[in-house]
Coordinates of C-alpha atoms in Angstrom, one line a residue:
Chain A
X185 CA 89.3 26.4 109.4
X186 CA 90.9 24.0 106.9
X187 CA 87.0 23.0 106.4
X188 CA 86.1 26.4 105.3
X189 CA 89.0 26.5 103.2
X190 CA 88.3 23.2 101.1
X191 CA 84.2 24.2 101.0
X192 CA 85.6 27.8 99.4
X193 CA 87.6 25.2 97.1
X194 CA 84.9 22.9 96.4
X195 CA 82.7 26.1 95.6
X196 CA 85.1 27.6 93.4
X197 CA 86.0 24.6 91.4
X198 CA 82.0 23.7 91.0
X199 CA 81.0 27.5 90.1
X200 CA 84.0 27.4 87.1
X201 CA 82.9 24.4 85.8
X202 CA 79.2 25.7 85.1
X203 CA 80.9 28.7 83.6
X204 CA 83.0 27.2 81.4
X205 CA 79.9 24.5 80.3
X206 CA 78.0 27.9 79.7
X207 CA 80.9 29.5 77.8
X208 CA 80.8 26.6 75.4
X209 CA 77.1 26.8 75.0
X210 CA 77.5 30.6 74.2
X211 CA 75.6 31.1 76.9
X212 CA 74.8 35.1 78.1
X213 CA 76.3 36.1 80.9
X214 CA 73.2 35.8 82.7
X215 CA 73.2 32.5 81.4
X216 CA 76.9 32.1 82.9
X217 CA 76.3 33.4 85.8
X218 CA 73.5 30.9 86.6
X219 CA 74.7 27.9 85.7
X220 CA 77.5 28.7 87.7
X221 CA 76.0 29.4 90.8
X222 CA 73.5 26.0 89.9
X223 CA 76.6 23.9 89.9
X224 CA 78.1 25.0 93.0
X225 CA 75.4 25.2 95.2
X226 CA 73.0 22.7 93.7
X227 CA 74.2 19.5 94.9
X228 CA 74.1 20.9 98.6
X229 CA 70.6 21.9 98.2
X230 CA 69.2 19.2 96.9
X231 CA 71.3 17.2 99.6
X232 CA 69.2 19.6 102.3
X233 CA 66.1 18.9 101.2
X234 CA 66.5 15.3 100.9
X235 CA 68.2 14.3 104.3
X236 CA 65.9 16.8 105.8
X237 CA 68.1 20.2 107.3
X238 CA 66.2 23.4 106.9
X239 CA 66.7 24.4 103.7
X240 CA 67.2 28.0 104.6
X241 CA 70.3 26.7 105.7
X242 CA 71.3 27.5 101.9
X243 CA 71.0 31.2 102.1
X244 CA 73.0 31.4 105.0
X245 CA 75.9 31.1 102.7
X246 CA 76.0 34.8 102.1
X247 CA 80.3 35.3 101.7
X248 CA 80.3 31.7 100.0
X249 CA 77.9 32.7 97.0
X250 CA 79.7 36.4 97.0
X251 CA 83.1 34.8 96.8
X252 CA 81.4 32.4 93.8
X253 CA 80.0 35.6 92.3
X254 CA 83.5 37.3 91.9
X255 CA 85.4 34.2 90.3
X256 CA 82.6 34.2 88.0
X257 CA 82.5 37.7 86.7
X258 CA 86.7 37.3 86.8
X259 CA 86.3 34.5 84.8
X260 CA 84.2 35.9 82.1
X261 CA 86.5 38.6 81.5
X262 CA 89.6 36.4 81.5
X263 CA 92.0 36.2 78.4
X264 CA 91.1 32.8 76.1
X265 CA 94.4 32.0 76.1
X266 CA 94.3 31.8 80.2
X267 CA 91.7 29.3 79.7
X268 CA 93.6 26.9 78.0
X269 CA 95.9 27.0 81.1
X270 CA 92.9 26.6 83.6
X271 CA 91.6 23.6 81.6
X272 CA 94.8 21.7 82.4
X273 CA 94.1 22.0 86.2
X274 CA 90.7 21.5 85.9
X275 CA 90.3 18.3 86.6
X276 CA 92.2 18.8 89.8
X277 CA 90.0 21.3 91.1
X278 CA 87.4 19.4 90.4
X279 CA 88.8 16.3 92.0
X280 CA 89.1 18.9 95.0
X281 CA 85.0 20.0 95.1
X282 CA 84.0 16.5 94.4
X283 CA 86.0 14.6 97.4
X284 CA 85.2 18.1 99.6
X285 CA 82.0 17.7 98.8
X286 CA 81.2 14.3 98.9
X287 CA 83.2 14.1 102.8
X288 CA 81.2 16.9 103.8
X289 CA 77.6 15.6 102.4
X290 CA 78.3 12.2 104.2
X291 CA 78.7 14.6 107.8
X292 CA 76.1 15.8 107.2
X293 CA 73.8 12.9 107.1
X294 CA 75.5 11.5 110.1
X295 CA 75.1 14.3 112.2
X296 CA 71.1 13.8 111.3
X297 CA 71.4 10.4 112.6
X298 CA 70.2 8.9 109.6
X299 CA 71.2 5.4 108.2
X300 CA 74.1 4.5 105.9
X301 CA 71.9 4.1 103.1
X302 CA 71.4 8.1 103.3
X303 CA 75.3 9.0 104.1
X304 CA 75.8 7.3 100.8
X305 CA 73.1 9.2 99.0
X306 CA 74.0 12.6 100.8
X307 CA 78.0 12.1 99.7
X308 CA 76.7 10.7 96.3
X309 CA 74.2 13.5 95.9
X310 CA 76.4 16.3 97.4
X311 CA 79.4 15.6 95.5
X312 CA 77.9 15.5 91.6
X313 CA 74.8 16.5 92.3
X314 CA 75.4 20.1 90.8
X315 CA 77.3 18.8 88.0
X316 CA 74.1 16.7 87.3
X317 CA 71.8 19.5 87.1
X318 CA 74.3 21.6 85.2
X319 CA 74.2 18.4 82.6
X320 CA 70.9 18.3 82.7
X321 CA 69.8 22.5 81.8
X322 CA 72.8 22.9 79.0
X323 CA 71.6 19.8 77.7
X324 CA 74.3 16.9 77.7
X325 CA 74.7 13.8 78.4
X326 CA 75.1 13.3 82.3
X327 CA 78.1 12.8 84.4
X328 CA 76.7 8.9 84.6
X329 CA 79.1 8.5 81.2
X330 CA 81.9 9.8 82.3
X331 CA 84.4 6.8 81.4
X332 CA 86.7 7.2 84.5
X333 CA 85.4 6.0 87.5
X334 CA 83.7 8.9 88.9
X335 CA 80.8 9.1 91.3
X336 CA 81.5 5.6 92.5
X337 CA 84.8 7.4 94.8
X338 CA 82.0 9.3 96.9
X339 CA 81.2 6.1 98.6
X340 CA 84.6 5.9 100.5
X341 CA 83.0 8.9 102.0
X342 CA 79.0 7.8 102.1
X343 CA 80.5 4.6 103.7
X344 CA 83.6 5.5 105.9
X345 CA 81.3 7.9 107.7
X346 CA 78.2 6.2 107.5
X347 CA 79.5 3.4 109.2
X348 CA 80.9 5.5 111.8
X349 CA 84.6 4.5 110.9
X350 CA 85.5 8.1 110.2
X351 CA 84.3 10.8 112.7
X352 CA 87.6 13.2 113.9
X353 CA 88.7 15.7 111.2
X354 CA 92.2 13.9 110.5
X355 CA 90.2 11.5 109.5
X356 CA 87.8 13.2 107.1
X357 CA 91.2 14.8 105.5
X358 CA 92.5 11.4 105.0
X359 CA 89.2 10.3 103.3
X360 CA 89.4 13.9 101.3
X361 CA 93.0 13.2 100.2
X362 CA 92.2 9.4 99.6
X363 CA 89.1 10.4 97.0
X364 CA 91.2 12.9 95.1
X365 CA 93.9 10.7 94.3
X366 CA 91.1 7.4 93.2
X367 CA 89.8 10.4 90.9
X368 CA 93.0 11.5 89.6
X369 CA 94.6 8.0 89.3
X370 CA 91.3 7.0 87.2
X371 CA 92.1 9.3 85.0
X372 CA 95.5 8.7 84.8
X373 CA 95.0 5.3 84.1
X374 CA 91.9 4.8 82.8
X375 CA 90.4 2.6 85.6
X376 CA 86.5 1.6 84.5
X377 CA 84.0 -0.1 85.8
X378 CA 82.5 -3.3 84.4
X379 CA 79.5 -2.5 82.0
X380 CA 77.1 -5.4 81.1
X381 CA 77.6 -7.3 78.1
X382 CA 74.0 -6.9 77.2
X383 CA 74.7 -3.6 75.1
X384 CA 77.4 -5.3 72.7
X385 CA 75.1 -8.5 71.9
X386 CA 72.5 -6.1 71.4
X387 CA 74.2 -4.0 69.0
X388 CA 76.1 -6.4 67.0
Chain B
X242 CA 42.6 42.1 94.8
X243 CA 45.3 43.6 92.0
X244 CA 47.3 41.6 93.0
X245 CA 45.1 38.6 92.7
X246 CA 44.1 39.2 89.3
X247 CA 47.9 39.6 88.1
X248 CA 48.3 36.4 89.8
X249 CA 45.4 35.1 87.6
X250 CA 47.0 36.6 84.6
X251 CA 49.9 34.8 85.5
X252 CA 48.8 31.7 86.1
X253 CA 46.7 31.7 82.7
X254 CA 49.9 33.3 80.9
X255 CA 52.3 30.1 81.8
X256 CA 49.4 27.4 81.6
X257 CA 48.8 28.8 78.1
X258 CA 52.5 29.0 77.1
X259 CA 52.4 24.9 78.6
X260 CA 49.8 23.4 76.3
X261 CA 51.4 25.1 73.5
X262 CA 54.2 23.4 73.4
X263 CA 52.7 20.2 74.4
X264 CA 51.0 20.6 71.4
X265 CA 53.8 21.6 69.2
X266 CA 55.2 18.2 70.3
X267 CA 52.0 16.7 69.5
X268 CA 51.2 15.2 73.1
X269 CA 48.3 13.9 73.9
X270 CA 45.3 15.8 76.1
X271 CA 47.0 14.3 79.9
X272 CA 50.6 15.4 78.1
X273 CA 48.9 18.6 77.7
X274 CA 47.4 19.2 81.4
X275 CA 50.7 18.1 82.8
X276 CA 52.9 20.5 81.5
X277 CA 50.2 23.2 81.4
X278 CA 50.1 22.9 85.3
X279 CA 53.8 22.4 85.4
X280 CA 54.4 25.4 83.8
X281 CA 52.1 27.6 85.7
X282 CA 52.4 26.1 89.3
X283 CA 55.8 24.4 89.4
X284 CA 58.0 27.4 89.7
X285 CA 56.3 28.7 92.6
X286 CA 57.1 24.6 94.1
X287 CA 60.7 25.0 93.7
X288 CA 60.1 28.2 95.0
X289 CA 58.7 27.1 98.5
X290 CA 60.8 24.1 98.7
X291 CA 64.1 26.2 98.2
X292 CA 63.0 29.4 100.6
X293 CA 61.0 26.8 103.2
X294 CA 57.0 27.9 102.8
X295 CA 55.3 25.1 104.0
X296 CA 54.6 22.8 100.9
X297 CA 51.0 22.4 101.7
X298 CA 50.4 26.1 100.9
X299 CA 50.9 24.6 97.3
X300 CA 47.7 22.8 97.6
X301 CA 45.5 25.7 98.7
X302 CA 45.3 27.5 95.2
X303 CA 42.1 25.0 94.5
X304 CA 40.3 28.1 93.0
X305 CA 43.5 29.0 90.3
X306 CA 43.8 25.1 89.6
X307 CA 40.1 24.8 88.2
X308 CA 40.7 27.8 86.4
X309 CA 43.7 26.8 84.9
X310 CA 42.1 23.4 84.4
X311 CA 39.5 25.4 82.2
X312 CA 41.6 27.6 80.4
X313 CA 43.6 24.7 78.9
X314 CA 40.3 22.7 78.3
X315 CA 39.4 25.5 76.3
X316 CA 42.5 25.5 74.3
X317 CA 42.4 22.3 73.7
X318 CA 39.3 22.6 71.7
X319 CA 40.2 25.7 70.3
X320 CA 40.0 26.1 66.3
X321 CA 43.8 26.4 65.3
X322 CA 42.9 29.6 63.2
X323 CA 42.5 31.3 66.4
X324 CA 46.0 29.6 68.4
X325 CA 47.6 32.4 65.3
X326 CA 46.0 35.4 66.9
X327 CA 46.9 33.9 70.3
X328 CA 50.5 33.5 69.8
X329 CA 51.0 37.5 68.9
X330 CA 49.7 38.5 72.3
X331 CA 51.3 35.1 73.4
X332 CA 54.6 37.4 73.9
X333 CA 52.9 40.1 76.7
X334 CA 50.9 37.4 78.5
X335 CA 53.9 35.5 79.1
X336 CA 56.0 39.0 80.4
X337 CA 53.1 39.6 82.6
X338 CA 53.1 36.1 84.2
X339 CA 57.2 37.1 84.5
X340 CA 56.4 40.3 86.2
X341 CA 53.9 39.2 88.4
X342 CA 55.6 36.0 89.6
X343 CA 58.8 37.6 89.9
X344 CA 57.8 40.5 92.0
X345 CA 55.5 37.9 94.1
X346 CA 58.4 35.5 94.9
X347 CA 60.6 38.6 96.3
X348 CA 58.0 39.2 98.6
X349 CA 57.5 35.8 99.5
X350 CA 61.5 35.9 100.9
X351 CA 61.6 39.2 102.2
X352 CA 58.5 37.9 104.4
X353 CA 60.6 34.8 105.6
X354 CA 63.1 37.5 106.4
X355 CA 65.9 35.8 104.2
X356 CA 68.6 37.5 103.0
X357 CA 69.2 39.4 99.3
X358 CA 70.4 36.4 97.9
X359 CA 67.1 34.5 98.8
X360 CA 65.1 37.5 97.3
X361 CA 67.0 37.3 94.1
X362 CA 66.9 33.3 93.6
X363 CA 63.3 33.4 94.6
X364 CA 62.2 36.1 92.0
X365 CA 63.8 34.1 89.1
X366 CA 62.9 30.7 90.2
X367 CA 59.3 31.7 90.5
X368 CA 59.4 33.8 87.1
X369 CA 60.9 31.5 85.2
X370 CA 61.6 28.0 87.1
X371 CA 58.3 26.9 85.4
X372 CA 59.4 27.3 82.0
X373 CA 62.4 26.0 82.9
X374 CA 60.8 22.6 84.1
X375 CA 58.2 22.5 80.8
X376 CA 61.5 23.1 78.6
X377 CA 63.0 20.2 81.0
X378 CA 60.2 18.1 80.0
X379 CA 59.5 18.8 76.8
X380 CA 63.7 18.2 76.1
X381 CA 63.8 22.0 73.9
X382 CA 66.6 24.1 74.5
X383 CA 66.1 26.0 78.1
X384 CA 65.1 29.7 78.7
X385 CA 69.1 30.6 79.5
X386 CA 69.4 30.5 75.5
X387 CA 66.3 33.3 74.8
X388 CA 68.1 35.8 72.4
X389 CA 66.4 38.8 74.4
X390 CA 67.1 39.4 77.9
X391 CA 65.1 37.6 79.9
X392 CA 65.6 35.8 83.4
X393 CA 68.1 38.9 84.1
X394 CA 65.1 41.4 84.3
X395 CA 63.3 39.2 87.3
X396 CA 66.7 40.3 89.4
X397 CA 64.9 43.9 89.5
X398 CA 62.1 42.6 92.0
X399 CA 64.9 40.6 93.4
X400 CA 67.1 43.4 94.6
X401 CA 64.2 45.9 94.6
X402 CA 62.7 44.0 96.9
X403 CA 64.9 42.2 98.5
X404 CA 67.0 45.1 99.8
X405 CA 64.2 46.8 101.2
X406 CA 63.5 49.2 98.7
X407 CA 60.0 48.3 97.5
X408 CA 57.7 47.5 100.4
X409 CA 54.0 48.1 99.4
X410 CA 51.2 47.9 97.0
X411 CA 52.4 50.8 94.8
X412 CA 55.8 50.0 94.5
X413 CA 55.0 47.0 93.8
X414 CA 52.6 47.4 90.3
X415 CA 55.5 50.2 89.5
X416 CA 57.9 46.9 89.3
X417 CA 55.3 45.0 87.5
X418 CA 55.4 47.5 84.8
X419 CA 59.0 48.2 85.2
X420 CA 59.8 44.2 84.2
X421 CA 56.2 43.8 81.5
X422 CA 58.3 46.8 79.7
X423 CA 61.8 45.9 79.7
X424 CA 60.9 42.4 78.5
X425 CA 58.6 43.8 75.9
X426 CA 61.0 46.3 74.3
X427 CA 64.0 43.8 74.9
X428 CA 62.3 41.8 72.1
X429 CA 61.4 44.6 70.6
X430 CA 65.4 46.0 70.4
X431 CA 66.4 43.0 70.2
X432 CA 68.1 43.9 73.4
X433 CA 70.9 41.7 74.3
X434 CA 73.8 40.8 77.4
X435 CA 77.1 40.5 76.6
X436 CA 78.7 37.3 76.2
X437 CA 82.4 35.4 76.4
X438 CA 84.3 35.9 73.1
X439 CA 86.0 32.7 74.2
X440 CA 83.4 31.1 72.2
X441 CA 84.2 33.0 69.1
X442 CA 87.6 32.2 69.5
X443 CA 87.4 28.5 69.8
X444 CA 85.0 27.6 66.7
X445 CA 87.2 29.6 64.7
Chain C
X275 CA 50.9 -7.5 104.5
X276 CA 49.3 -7.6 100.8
X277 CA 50.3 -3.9 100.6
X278 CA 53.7 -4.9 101.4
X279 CA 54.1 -7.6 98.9
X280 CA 52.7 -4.5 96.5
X281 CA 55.1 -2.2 97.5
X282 CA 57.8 -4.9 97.1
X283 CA 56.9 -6.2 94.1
X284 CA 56.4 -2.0 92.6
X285 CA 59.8 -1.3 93.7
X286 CA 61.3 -4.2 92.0
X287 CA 59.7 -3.5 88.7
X288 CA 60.7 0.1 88.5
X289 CA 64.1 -0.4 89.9
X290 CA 64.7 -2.9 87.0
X291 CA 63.3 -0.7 84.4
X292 CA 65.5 1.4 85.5
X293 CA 68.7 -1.0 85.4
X294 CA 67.5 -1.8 81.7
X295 CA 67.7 1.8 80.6
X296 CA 71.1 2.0 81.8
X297 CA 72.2 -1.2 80.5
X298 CA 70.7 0.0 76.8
X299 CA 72.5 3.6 77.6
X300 CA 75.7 1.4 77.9
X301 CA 76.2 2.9 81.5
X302 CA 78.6 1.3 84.2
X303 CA 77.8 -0.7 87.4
X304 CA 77.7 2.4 89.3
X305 CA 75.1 4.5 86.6
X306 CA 73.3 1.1 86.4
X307 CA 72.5 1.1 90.1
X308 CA 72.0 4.8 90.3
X309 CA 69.5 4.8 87.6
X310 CA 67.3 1.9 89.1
X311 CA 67.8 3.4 92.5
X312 CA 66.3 6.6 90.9
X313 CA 63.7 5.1 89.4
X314 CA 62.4 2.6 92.3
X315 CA 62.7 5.5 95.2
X316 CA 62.4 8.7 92.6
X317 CA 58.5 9.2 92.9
X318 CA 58.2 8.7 96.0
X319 CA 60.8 11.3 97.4
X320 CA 59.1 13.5 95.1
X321 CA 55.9 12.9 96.3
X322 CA 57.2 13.2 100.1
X323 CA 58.6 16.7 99.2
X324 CA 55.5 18.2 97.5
X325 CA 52.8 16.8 100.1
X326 CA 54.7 17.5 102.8
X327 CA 55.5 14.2 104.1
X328 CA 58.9 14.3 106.7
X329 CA 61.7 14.0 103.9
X330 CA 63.2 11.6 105.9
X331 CA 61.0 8.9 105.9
X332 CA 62.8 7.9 103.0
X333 CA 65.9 6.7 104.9
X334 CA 63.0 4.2 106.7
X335 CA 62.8 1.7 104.0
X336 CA 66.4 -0.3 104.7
X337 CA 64.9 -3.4 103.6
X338 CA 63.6 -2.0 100.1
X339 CA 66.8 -0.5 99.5
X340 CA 68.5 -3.8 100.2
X341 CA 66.1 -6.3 98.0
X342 CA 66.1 -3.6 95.1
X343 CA 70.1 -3.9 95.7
X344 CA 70.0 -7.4 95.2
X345 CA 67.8 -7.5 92.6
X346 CA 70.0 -5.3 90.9
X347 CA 73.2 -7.1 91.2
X348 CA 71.7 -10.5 89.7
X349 CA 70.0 -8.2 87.0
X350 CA 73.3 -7.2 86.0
X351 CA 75.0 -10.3 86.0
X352 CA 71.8 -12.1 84.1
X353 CA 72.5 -13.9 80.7
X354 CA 71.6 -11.9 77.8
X355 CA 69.2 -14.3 76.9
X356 CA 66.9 -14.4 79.5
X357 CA 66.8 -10.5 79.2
X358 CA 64.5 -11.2 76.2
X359 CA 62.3 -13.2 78.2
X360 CA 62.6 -10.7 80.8
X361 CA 61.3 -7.9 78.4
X362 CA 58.4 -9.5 77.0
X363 CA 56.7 -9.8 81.4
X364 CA 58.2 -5.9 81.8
X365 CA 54.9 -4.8 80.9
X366 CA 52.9 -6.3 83.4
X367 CA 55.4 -5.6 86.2
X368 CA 55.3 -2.0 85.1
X369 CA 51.7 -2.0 85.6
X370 CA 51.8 -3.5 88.5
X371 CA 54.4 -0.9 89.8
X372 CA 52.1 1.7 88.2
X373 CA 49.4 0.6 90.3
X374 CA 50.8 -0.2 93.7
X375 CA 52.6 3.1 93.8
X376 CA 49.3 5.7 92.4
X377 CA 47.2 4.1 95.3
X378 CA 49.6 4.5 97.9
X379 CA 50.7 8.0 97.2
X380 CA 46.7 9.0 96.7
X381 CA 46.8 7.6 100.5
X382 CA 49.6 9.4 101.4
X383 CA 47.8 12.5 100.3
X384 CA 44.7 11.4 102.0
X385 CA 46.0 10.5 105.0
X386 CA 47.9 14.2 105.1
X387 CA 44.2 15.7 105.1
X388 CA 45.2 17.5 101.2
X389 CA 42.5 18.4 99.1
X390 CA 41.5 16.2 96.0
X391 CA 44.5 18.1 93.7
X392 CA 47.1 16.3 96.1
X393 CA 45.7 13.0 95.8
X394 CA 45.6 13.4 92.1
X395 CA 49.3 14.7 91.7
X396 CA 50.3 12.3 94.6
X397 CA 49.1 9.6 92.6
X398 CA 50.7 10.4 89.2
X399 CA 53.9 11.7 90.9
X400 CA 54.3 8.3 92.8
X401 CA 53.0 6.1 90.2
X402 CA 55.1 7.8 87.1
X403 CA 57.4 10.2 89.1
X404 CA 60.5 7.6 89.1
X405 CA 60.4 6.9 85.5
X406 CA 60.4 10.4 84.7
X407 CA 63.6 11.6 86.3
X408 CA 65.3 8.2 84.9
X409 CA 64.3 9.2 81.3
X410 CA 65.3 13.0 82.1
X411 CA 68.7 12.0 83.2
X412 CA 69.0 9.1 80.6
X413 CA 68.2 11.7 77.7
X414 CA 65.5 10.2 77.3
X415 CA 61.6 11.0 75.3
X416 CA 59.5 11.2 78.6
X417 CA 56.8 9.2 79.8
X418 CA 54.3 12.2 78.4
X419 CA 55.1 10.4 74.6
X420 CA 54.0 6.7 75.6
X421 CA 51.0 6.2 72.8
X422 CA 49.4 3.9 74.8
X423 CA 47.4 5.6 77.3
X424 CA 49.4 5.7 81.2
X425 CA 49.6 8.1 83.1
X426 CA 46.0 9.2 83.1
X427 CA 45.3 5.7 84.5
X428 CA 46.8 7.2 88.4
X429 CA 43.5 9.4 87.7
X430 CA 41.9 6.3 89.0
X431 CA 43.8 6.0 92.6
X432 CA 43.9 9.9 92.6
X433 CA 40.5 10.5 92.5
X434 CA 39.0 7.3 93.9
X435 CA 41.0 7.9 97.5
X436 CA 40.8 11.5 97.5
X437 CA 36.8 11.8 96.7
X438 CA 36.9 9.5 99.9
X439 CA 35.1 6.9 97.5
X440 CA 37.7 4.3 97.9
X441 CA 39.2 3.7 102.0
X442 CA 39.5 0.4 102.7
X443 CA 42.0 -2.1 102.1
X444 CA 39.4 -4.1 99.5
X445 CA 38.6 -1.3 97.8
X446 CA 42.4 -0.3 97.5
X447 CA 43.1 -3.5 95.7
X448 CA 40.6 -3.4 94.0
X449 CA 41.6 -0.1 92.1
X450 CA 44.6 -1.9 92.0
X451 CA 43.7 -4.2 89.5
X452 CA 41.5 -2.0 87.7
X453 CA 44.6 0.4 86.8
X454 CA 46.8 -2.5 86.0
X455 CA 43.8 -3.8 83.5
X456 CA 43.0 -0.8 82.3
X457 CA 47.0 -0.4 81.3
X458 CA 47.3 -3.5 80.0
X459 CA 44.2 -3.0 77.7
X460 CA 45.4 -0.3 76.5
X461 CA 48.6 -1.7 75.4
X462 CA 46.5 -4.1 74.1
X463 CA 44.1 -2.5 72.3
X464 CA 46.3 0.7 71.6
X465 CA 43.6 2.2 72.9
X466 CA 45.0 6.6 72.7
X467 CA 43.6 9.7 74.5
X468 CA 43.0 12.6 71.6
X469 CA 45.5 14.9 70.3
X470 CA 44.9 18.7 69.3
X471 CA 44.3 18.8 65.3
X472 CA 46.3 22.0 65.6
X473 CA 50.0 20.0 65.1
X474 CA 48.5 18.3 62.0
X475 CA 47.4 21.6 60.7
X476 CA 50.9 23.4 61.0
X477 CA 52.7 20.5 59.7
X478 CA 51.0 20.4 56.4

């Protein structure tokens, strides 16, 4: 139950994001509606098809991508100035989808039986794999650049379940919790990774 | 039979619409196959992979491949005067291979008895996912951003089909036609979907 | 045992090319060794997923993902000026990556029973499949725009192993060095397959 409830988060958070990268664009609401749907379900599939579940798993997911659909079509008829509220939460919600996400990707792969190498890739891939295809069709640079740590906080999932350290659902709410707070407090504070000094000796 | 020969027209329709912008961006005569063969036979991959046809099936089209194969040899050798009496039919070709693909990938879901949502993904992936992987590719702005309505017109196979409506050979060329005209006199109205005036507001 | 050394020594070479895009792109530990990750294991997944291949034979290669991990982590950590020294043998290790990884997914395909079309596209998928998504998602001019000819050299593996003209072990090394000569050549000898004289015509 609180499962659902997160993955309805997750889904929400994801399918606003694609709609508000589409606004921007001046997308149609085709367009919107798309790239919406791309983000929020995109990561999972491509997750499925790579750790091996049947993929029709995806269209099994009939009140998930109606729920998706009306958010979507409320959000293109929302007031601007609304907007300028949602952007503040934003990051939030997405902090939500990506640790809901990233938990329930690293499940996933454990319930398959399947190595920690693919937990990793499942939480890694579940987690911003939508925003990476929604980068990638409006055109702009990928979530790779995003100066606050970012994609690296799906490993406390990819690993903490991989290894089999986290397998009861107190657990994988503690992990959830634990991701969106790295995200937030990355953003907070700024917290980077190291880059190699390759790229400044090369441009000097 | 029809329905092979739409297929063909299809097929030819999206290689075509390949090596033409391969050779806008002057590639070279591989670059050209590739995204020719992209174009025409990688929206009905994503296609199969995302509504779980066996993948093999992709390799059984050896007949459509050599003719593909053929039709872009041709092109390639083609003197350019002619490419300019190409490109005005360039426009119907490319909403036949739509209509036909679209309507084909609704039936291949309906026959995997997936639900609407399938029907409707797998009429625009197949109609347009090849485009969308030669724009990919080629790194030019995707099909979302077509003026005219485009993708949106594949989601009348997808519901016609996918709700039942449309179940046999008939129905199915009345579809065909349905989406060849609303494409063609979407371009030629200049036909358009609505979009956020959030945009608007911000670049003021 | 000499395919393994291949497949080692393939793996390695893409995985850095991928860790020097990054590095150029000014990415962070974590893009670094998602990109190279992407680029070493890329192909191949693709390759698995059109020909059919159990997706998760993928998770099977613990070792590779461990000595392309390592590999990583002392790239990143490498003086700047050995980099230079680095970049002038990238070449041939991208041949040989080229190579090893065209005449093992042409056996993949064989081996699946596909017709000669999967053993071609096996071969350029696995052989040029990795660096393709690590130029898409590094912004990137794809492989199709080397000048030097490439990609057509997988041609080789594709169509020796799937004509069943090439099925032994000496034959296989054999094409091995041929498409890293033939690469190197052409680098050499900027030898260039032939463009369409249409582009020169419209840009006059």
């Amino acid at each position: 139950m609180t499962w659902d409830i997160l993955n309805v988060i997750g889904t929400i958070a994801f399918a606003l994001s694609g709609v508000f990268v589409a606004m921007e664009e001046d997308y149609d609401l085709m367009g919107i509606y798309i790239l919406g749907f791309v983000t929020a379900f995109g990561g999972g599939a491509i997750r499925n098809i790579l750790i091996g579940v049947p993929v029709t798993a995806l269209w099994e997911q009939g009140t998930l991508f109606f729920i998706a659909f009306l958010i979507m079509t409320f959000a293109f008829f929302l007031p601007a100035f609304l907007f300028e509220t949602w952007l503040k939460w934003g990051l939030l919600f997405d902090a939500i989808g990506l640790g809901a996400f990233a938990v329930q990707g690293a499940i996933f792969a454990q319930e398959m039986n399947l190595p920690l190498s693919a937990s990793i890739a499942a939480a890694a891939l579940t987690g911003t794999g939508g925003g990476m295809i929604r980068d990638l069709l409006a055109g702009r640079k990928p979530l790779f650049l995003r100066h606050e740590i970012y994609i690296a906080w799906t490993m406390l999932a990819g690993i903490g379940v991989g290894m089999g350290w986290i397998q009861s659902m107190p657990g994988y709410l503690i992990l959830l919790v634990a991701i969106i707070l790295c995200r937030m407090l990355s953003v907070q504070f700024n917290w980077r990774l190291p880059r190699s000094k390759w790229h400044e000796r090369r441009t000097q």
